[in-house]
C-alpha angles and dihedrals in degrees: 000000000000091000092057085050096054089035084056101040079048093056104043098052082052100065091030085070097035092062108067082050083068098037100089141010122272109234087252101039102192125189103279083057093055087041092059099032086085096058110085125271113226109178109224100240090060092056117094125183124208123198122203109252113245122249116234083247119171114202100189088058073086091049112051114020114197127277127284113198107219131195084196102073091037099126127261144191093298145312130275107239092048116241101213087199108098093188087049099044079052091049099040090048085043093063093043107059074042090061093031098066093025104254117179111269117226086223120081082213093054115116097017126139112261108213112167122106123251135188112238091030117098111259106247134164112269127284089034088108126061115179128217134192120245120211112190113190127246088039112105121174113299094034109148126233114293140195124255124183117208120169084356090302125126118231129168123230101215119240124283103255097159135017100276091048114207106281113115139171112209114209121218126208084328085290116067118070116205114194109211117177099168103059093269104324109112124022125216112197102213115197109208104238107217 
C-alpha cells in the first residue's frame, strides 16, 4: 500500500508542476508545443486523488487456519512402520498430543498450510497439510546428519542448521502423520499403533 501511495503523490507533484508548463504559450512555441496544446488542461490544484480504503485483511488467516482438536493423531502404543529411535518416537508422540488438543506451537510456522508440492508426499488440494516442527532432543544447533532407522530402513535427519533443524511431521487432513527427517526430502507415512 504504501508503494501505491508513493507511486500516486509522485505522480501528482509531477503533473502539478507539468502543467504550468501547458498553460500558456512559450514566446517561441515550437511544434511539440502545438502537438500537446489539444490535449486538456487540468490545473493541479483541481486534481484529487482517492485511494481505495484498505480492508483489515489478515493473510495469514490462509496460512495458518485455526486450529482443529483430533482424537485421531493422539499417540499410541508406536508407529508402523516402527521408529527405532526412542528420543524421536518421544518427540514425535510429544508434538502430537501437542497438535491433538491444540496446544500453542512455539513456531510461528507451526501449524501453516504446506502447499508445495513433494515428491514422495500424496498430492492433495491445498490446505490438507499443515507442517509442524520437530525438536528431538540432544540435537542443538550445528549438529551434523544422523541416522534414523524406521521399518528397518536407514534414513538421515539433516543437520540442524537453524533453530528449528530440519525434522518435520506433516499433518494430513488432522489424521495422517508424515515423518520427514530431511526438510522435506524424503516422506515417512507413520501409521499411529493403538
Amino acid at each position: 500500500m504504501r508503494k501505491i501511495k508513493l507511486h500516486l503523490l509522485l505522480s501528482s507533484l509531477f503533473l502539478t508542476w507539468l502543467a504550468p508548463v501547458f498553460a500558456a504559450p512559450p514566446a517561441a512555441a515550437g511544434p511539440a508545443y502545438d502537438l500537446l496544446s489539444g490535449l486538456a488542461y487540468v490545473p493541479g490544484s483541481e486534481i484529487s486523488l482517492s485511494t481505495p480504503t484498505p480492508e483489515a485483511v489478515d493473510l495469514r488467516q490462509y496460512e495458518n487456519p485455526p486450529c482443529v482438536p483430533s482424537q485421531a493423531i493422539k499417540p499410541g502404543r508406536g508407529f508402523l512402520p516402527k521408529v527405532s529411535d526412542e528420543r524421536r518416537v518421544r518427540a514425535i508422540n510429544d508434538l502430537l498430543s501437542n497438535i491433538a488438543v491444540c496446544k500453542p506451537m512455539p513456531y510461528n510456522n507451526d501449524g501453516n498450510i504446506h502447499s508445495k508440492p513433494h515428491q514422495g508426499l500424496p498430492k492433495k488440494p491445498y490446505g490438507y497439510y499443515l507442517e509442524y516442527t520437530l525438536i528431538v532432543p540432544n540435537r542443538p544447533t550445528g549438529s551434523g546428519s544422523e541416522a534414523v532407522v524406521i521399518g528397518g530402513q536407514t534414513y538421515y535427519a539433516g543437520p540442524v542448521l537453524s533453530f528449528r533443524g530440519a525434522e518435520r511431521l506433516m499433518i494430513g487432513d488432522h489424521r495422517e502423520v508424515f515423518y520427514t527427517p530431511d526438510h522435506y526430502t524424503t516422506f515417512i507415512r507413520l501409521d499411529i499403533v493403538r
